[in-house]
XYZ file of C-alpha atoms in Angstrom:
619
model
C 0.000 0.000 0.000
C 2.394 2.491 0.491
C 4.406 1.377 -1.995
C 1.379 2.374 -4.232
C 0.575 5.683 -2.284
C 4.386 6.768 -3.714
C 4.995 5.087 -6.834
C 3.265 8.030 -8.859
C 5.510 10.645 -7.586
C 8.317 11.744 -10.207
C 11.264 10.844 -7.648
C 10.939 7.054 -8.713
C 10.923 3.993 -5.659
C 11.782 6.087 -2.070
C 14.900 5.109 -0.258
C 15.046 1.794 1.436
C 15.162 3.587 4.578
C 11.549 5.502 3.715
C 9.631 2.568 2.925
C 8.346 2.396 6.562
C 6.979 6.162 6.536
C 4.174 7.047 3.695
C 5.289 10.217 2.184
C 2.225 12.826 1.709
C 2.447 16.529 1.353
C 0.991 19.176 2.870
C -0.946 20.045 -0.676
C -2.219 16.483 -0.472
C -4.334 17.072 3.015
C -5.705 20.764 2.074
C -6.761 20.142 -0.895
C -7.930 16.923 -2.225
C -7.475 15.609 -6.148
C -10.230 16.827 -8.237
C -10.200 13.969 -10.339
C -11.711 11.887 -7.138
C -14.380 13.454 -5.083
C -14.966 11.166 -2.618
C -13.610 11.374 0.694
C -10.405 10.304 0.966
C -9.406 7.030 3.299
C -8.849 8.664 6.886
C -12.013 11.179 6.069
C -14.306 7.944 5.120
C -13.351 5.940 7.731
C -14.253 8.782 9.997
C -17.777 9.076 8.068
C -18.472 5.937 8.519
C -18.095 4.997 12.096
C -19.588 8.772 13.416
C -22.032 8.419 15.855
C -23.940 11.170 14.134
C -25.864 9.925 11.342
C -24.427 11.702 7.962
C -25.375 11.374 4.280
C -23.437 13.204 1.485
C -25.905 14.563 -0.881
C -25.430 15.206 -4.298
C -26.720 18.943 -5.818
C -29.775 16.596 -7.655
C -30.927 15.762 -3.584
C -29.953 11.825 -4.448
C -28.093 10.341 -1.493
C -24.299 9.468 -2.523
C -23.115 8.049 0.518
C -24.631 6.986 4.142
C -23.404 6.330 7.165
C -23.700 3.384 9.078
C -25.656 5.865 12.043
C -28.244 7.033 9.689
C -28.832 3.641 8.357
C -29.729 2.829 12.060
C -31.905 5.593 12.910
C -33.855 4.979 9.648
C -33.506 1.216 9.935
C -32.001 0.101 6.653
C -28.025 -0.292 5.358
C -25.718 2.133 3.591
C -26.193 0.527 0.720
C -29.837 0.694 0.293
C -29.831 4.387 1.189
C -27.627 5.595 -1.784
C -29.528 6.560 -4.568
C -32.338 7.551 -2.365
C -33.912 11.256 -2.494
C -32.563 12.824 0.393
C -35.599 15.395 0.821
C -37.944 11.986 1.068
C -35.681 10.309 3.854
C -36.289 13.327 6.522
C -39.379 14.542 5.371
C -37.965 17.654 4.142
C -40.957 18.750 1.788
C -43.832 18.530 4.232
C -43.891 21.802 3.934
C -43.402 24.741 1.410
C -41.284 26.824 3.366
C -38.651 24.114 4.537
C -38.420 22.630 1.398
C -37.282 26.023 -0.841
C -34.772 26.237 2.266
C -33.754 23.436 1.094
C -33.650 23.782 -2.002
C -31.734 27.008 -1.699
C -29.196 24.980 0.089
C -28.666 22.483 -2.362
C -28.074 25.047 -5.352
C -25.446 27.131 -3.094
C -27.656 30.462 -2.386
C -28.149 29.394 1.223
C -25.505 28.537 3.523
C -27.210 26.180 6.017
C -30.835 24.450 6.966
C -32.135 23.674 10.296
C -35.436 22.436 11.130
C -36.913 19.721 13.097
C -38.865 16.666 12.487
C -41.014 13.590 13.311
C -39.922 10.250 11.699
C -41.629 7.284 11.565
C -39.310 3.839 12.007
C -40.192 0.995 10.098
C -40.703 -0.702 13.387
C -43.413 1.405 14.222
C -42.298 3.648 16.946
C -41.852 7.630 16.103
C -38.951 9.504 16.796
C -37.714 13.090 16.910
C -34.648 14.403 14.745
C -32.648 17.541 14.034
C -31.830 18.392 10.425
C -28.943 20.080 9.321
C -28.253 20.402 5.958
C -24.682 22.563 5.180
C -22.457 22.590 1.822
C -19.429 20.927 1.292
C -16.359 22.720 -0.167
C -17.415 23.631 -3.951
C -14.582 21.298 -5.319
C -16.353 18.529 -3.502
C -20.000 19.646 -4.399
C -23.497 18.782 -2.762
C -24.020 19.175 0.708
C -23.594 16.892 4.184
C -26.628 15.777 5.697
C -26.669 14.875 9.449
C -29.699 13.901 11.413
C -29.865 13.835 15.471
C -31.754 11.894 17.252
C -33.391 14.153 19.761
C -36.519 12.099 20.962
C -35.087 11.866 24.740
C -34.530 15.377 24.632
C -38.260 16.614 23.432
C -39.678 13.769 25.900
C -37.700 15.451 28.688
C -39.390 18.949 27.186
C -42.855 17.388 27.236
C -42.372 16.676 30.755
C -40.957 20.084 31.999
C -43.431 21.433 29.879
C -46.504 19.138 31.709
C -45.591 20.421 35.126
C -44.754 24.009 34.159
C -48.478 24.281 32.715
C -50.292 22.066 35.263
C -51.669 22.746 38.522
C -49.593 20.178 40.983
C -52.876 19.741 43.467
C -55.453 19.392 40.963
C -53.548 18.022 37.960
C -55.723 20.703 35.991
C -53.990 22.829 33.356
C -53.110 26.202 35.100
C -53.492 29.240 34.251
C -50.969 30.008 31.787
C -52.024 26.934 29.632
C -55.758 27.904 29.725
C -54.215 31.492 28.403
C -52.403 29.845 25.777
C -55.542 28.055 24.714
C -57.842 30.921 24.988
C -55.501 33.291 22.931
C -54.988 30.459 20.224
C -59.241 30.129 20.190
C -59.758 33.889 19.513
C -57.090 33.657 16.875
C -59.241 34.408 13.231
C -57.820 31.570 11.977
C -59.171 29.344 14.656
C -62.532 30.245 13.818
C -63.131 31.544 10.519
C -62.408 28.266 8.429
C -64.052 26.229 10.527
C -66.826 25.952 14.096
C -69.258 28.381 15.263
C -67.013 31.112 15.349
C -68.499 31.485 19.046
C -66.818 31.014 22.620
C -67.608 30.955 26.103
C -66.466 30.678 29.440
C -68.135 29.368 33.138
C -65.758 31.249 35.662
C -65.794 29.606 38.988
C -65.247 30.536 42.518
C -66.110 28.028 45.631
C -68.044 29.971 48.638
C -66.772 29.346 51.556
C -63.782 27.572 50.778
C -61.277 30.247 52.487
C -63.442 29.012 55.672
C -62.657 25.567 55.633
C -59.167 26.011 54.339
C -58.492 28.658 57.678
C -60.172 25.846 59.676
C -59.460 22.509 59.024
C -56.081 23.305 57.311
C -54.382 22.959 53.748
C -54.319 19.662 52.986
C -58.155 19.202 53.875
C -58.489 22.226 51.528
C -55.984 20.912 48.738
C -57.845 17.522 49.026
C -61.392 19.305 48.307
C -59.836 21.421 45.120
C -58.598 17.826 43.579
C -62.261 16.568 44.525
C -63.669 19.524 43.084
C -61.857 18.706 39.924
C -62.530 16.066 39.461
C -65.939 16.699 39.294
C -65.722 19.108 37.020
C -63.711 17.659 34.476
C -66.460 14.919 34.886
C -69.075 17.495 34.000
C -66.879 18.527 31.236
C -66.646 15.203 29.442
C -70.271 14.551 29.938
C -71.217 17.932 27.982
C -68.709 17.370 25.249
C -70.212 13.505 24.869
C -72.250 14.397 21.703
C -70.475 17.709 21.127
C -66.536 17.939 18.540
C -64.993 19.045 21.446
C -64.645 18.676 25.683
C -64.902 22.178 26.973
C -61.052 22.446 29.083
C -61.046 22.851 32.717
C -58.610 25.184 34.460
C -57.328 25.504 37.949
C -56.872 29.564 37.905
C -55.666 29.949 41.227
C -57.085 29.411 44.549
C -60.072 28.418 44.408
C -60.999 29.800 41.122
C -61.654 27.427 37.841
C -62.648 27.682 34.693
C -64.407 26.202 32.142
C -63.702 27.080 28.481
C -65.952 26.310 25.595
C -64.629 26.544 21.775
C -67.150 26.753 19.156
C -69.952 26.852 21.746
C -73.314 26.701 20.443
C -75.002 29.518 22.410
C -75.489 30.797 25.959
C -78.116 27.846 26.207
C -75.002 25.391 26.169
C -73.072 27.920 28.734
C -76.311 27.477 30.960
C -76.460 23.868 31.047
C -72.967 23.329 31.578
C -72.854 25.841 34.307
C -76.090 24.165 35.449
C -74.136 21.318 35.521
C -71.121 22.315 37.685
C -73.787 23.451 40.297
C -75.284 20.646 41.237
C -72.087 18.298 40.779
C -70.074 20.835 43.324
C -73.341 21.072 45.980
C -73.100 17.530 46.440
C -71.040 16.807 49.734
C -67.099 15.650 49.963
C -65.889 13.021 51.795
C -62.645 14.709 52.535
C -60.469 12.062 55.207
C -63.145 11.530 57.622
C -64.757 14.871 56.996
C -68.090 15.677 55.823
C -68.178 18.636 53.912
C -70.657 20.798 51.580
C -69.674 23.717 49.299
C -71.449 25.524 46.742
C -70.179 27.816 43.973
C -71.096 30.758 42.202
C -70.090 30.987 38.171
C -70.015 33.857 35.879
C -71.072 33.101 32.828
C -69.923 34.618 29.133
C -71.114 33.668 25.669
C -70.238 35.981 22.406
C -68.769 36.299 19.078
C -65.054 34.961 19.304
C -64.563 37.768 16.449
C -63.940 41.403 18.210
C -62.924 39.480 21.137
C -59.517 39.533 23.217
C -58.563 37.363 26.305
C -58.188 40.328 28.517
C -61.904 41.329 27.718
C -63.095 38.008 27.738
C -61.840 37.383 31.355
C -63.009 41.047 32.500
C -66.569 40.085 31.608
C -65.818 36.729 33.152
C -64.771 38.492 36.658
C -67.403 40.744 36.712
C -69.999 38.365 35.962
C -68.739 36.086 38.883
C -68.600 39.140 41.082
C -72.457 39.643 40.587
C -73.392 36.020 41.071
C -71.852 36.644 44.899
C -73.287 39.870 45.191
C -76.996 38.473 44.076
C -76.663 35.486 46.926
C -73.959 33.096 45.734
C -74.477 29.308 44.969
C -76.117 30.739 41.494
C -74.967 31.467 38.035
C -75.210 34.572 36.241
C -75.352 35.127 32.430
C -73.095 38.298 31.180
C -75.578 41.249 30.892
C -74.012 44.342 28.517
C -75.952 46.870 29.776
C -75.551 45.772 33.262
C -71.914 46.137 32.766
C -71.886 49.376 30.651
C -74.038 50.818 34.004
C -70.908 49.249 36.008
C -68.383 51.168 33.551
C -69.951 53.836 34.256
C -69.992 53.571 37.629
C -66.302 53.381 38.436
C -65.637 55.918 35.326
C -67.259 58.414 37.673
C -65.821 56.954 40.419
C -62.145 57.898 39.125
C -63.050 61.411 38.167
C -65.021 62.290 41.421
C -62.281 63.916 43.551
C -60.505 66.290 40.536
C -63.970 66.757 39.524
C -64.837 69.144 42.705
C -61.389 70.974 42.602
C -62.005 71.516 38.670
C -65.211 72.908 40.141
C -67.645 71.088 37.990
C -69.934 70.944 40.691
C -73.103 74.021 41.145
C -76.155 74.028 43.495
C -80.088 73.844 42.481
C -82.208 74.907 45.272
C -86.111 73.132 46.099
C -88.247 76.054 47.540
C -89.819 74.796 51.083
C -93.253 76.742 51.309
C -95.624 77.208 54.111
C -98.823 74.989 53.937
C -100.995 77.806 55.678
C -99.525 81.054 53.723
C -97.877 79.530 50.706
C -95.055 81.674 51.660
C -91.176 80.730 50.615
C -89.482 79.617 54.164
C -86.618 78.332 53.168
C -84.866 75.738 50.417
C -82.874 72.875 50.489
C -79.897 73.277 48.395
C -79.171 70.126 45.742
C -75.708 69.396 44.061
C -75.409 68.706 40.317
C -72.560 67.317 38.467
C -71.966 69.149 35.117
C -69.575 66.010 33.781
C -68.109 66.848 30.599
C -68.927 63.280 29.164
C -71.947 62.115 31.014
C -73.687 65.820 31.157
C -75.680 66.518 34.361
C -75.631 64.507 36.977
C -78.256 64.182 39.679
C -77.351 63.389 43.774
C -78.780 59.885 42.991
C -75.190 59.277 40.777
C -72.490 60.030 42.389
C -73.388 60.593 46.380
C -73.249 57.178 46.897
C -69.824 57.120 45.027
C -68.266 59.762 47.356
C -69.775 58.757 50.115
C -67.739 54.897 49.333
C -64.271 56.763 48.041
C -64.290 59.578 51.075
C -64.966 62.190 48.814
C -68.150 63.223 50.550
C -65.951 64.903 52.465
C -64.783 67.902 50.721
C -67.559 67.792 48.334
C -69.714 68.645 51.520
C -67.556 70.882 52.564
C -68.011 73.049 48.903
C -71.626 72.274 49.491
C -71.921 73.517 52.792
C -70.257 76.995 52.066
C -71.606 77.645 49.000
C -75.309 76.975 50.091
C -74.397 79.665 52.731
C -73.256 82.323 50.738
C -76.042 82.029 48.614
C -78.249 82.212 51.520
C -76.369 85.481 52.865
C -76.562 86.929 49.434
C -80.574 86.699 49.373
C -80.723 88.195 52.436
C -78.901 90.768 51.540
C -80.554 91.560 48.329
C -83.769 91.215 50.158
C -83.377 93.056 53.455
C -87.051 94.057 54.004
C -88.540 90.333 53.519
C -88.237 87.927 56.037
C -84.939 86.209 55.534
C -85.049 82.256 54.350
C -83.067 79.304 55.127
C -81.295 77.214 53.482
C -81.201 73.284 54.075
C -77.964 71.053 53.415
C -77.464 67.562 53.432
C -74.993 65.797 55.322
C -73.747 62.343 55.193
C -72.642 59.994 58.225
C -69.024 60.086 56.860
C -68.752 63.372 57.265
C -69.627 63.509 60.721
C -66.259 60.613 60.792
C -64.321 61.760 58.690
C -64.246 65.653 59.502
C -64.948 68.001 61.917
C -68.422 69.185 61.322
C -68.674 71.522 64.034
C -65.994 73.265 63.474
C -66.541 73.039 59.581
C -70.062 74.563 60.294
C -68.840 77.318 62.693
C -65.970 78.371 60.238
C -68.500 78.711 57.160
C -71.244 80.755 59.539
C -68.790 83.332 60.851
C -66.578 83.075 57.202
C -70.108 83.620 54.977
C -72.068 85.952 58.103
C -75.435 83.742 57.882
C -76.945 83.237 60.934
C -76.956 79.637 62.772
C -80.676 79.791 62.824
C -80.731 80.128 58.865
C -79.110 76.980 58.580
C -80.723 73.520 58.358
C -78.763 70.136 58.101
C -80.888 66.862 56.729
C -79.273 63.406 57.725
C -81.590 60.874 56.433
C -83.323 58.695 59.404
C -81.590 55.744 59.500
C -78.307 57.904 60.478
C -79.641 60.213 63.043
C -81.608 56.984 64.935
C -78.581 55.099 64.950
C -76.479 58.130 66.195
C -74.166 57.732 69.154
C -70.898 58.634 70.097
C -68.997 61.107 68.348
C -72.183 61.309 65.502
C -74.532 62.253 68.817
C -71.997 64.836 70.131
C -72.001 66.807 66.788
C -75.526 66.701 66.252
C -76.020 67.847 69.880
C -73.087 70.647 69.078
C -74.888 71.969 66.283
C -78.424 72.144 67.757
C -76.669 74.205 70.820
C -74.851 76.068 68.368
C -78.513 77.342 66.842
C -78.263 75.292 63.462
C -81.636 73.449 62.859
C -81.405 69.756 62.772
C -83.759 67.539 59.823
C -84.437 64.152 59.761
C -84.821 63.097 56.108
C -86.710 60.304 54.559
C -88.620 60.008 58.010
C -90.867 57.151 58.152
C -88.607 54.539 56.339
C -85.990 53.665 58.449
C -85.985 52.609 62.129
C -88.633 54.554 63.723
C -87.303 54.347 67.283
C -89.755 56.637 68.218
C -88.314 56.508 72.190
C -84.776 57.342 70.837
C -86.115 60.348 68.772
C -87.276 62.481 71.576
C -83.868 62.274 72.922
C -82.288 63.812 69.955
C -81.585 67.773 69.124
C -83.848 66.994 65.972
C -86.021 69.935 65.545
C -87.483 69.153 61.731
C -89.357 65.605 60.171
C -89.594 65.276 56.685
C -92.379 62.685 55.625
C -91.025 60.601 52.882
C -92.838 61.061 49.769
C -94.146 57.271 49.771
C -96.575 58.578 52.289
C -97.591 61.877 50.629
C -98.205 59.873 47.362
C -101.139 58.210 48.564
C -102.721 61.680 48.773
C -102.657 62.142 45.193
C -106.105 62.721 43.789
C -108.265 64.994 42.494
C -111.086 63.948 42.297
C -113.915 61.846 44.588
C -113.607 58.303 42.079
C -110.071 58.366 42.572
C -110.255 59.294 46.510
C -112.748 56.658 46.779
C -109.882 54.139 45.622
C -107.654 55.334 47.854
C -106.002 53.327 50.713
C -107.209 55.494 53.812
C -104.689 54.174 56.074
C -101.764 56.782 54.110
C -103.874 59.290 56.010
C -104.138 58.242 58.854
C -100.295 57.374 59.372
C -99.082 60.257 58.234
C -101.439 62.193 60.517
C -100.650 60.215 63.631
C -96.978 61.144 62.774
C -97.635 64.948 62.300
C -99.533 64.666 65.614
C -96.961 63.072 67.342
C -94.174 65.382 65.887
C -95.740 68.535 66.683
C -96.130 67.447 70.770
C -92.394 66.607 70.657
C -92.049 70.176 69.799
C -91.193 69.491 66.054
C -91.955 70.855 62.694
C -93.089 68.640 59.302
C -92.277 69.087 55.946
C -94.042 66.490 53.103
C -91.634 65.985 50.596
C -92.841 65.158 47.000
C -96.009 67.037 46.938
C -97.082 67.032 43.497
C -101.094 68.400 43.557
C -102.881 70.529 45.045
C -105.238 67.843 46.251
C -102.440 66.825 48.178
C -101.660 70.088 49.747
C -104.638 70.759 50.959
C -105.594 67.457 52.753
C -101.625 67.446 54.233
C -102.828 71.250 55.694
C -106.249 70.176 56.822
C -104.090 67.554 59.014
C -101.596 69.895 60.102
C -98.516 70.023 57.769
C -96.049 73.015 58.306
C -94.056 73.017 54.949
C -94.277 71.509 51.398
C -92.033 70.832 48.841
C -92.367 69.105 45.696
C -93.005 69.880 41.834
C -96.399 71.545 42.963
C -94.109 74.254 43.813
C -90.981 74.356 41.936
C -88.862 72.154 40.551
C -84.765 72.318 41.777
C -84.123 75.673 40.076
C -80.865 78.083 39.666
C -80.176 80.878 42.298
C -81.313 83.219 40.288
C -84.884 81.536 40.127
C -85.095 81.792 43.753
C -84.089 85.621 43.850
C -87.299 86.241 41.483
C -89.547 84.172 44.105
C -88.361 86.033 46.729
C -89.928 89.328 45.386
C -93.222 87.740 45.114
C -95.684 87.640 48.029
C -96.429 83.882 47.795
C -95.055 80.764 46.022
C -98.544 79.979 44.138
C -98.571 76.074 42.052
C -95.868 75.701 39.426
C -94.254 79.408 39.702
C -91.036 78.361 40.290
C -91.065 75.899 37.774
C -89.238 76.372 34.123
């Protein structure tokens, strides 16, 4: 052999002492004869035995040469793979954009392809390989195939993969797999080739489980979420029996699961399957040796998968659970738009309440309060409205409740307050020879909390010059009968102080008639329920009236004036009703028989009149 590997050189036979050394140049290793371009000896034999498989591949794709490792992955011999098309071996044309990679490679415009693939082995079993495809040198020509065997790898992946996406308690996918599969079911594709091009979503929460987790400890309460899954994956399956698809069941977090339905049929589906979950959860747990009975309450969302995101689909979702607690738990609730459009509202106002009152988007309406015996104007109880620059105007009945939940009462009371004082002090002043009016404010039980009053009140009287005696502050009844403590102190405060004290809404909230003659209360305003039963004109309609309005709200006028009280009817809207509320006594009216709420201005004109006769304060 070496004898042969030298005979062609032009030196003729080496030197005896040579023959046991093979004489080859460096030319020889870097660059191979062109007249032969297959691998030479040393470079073959390390083809060959590589324990990565490889396959030289001609520029036609046709397999020149395999190695004995790719004969073994693909179960076959060197020999019976040459001549084979390489793209057909590995699946290379499966797809359009692989295989012009690849065929980019093999005419030399590319300079390497990667991709991944599944194999099937003639055997049976499947397998998972890399595929590299890279050129060989240009004198060489086509490229080197090699193909790894990566099935341990991407069944190690499968399994990090399992527990990174499933809850360990409940064995449920968690919540970032139920996000990947809700984000892939909105996708248009998902939908617009094929289903209903609908989804929808049961969002669960236990009641009561925080209770018997705090109680009889963790692993009772990790033992009840598994049971609880288990029942709902069995509701699951038994909806999608007769359906294409089992709706996928969630662990969230907590106690909070859902149920998500692809290519759902309709919110009658969503109701049966929450329907469903209900009863199955209601049912009591054997949880080691314990008894125990849950319910759940599920918010339930049906629409159009087209328009729809998984951040708005869960916000729906959430608020639709929230309602089924707040309407009693144990209970589903279907999605309601306009429900929810009232709730956006709701907190939209909510955000914008406290700049509102320093942007001063806030004025004052004032309700005349007129004598029943000389229709004269006595006074007027001052009403805030809410000029909202996207809303328009906004009545008490919007946002009180709002301010009074945030704190904001507070200095929205306060603006109240002194600006209903001012404009009290300004009539006066502009009217010096009439008899000087009051003006009525309402206060909230957070104010009374959260501030001073007292001193609030004292520094607007001596700040404005109105007199303590001009001033009248309504607290509704269920406030002032409940007062005690710090509450009963101010009220007490204010009455010594000279401010009149109302009770508002009287009649409709505890009535401890004992407690009220102990209170500085010197004012009862009838709630209109009562006044409305005097509404008729004529002796048919009296006739159907329910006699026992009269006779309640005279028994209360009674009984006010002998605790040394006055009574004003609110919401008196005839004047059939005004003069059967005088005939029994009444002090003061107020209602649309009057005047509507009107501007300051309004009030300034009724103020140069002699009496307030039906409607003249009205626009």
């Amino acid at each position: 052999m070496r004898e042969r590997a030298v005979s062609g050189t032009s030196e003729g036979p080496a030197p005896a002492a040579d023959l046991d050394r093979p004489i080859v140049t460096e030319s020889e290793i870097d660059t191979p004869p062109r007249t032969d371009p297959r691998p030479q000896p040393p470079y073959r034999s390390v083809f060959t035995t590589a324990p990565l498989a490889m396959a030289v591949v001609d520029r036609e794709g046709l397999v020149v040469s395999a190695n004995d490792s790719l004969a073994a992955l693909l179960g076959g011999s060197p020999d019976s793979l040459a001549g084979s098309v390489a793209a057909d071996l590995v699946d290379l044309g499966s797809d359009a954009r692989t295989w012009h990679a690849y065929r980019e490679v093999l005419r030399g415009r590319q300079s390497r392809l990667r991709c991944t693939r599944r194999l099937k082995h003639p055997d049976g079993h499947s397998l998972w390989v890399q595929v590299t495809v890279a050129p060989l040198p240009a004198e060489d020509g086509g490229v080197l195939l090699s193909v790894a065997d990566i099935s341990a790898r991407r069944e190690l992946q499968a399994r990090l993969r399992h527990l990174q996406m499933h809850d360990p308690v409940t064995r449920l996918p968690n919540r970032t797999l139920f996000f990947e599969r809700l984000s892939a079911a909105l996708e248009a594709e998902a939908y617009e080739q094929s289903g209903t091009g609908r989804i929808g979503l049961c969002y669960l929460d236990l009641d009561g489980f925080k209770a018997i987790n705090d109680t009889l400890g963790h692993r009772v309460g990790d033992r009840l979420l598994a049971a609880v899954a288990e029942r709902l994956t069995r509701c699951a399956e038994e909806a999608g029996h007769s359906r294409p698809s089992i709706p996928l069941v969630a662990r969230l977090g907590g106690d909070e699961f859902a149920l998500l339905v692809e290519d759902s049929t309709g919110t009658e589906q969503l109701a049966e399957l929450a329907e469903s979950a209900l009863r199955a959860i209601q049912d009591p747990f054997d949880i080691l040796g314990q008894r125990l009975s849950v319910s759940a309450s599920i918010g339930v969302v049906e629409r159009h998968a087209a328009g729809t995101s998984p951040t708005a689909l869960m916000q729906a979702a959430d608020t639709t659970l929230y309602w089924a607690k707040a309407d009693g738990k144990a209970r589903w609730t279907l999605f309601d738009p306009e429900r929810n459009a009232h709730r956006m509202t709701r907190q939209a106002l909510a955000s914008t309440l406290r700049p509102a009152i320093d942007r001063g988007e806030f004025q004052l309406e004032y309700q005349p309060l007129v004598g029943m015996e000389d229709d004269r104007l006595h006074g007027v109880e001052a009403l805030v409205r809410w000029n909202h620059p996207q809303f328009g105007v906004l009545t008490p009945n919007r946002f009180i409740g709002l301010a009074e939940e945030d704190g904001s009462i507070v200095p929205l009371g306060r603006w109240v307050l002194r600006t209903a004082c001012r404009q009290a002090r300004r009539w006066q002043l502009d009217h010096p020879d009439g008899p000087p009016i009051f003006v009525s404010v309402n206060v909230a039980v957070r104010q009374v909390w959260d501030s001073d009053l007292v001193a609030d009140v004292a520094e607007t009287l001596a700040e404005t010059g109105l007199a303590p005696h001009l001033l009248q502050l309504e607290l509704t009844e269920s406030a002032v009968m409940g007062s005690a403590g710090r509450p009963l102190q101010a009220l007490k405060a204010l009455s010594e102080m000279g401010v009149r004290i109302a009770i508002d809404d009287f009649g409709t909230g505890y009535s401890n008639l004992a407690y009220l003659s102990r209170l500085p209360v010197s004012v009862l305003k009838l709630d209109g329920s009562f006044v409305r039963g005097f509404q008729y004109d004529d002796r048919e309609a009296a006739a159907r009236a329910n006699p026992a309005d009269e006779v309640v709200v005279e028994a209360m006028i009674q009984l006010a004036h002998r605790l040394g009280l006055t009574v004003t009817a609110e919401c008196v809207e005839t004047s059939a009703q005004a003069t059967r509320l005088r005939s029994i006594g009444c002090d003061t009216g107020q209602g649309w028989l009057y005047s509507r709420p009107v501007p300051p201005d309004r009030i300034s004109e009724l103020l140069g009149t002699p009496g307030v006769q039906a409607g003249v304060g009205n626009p």
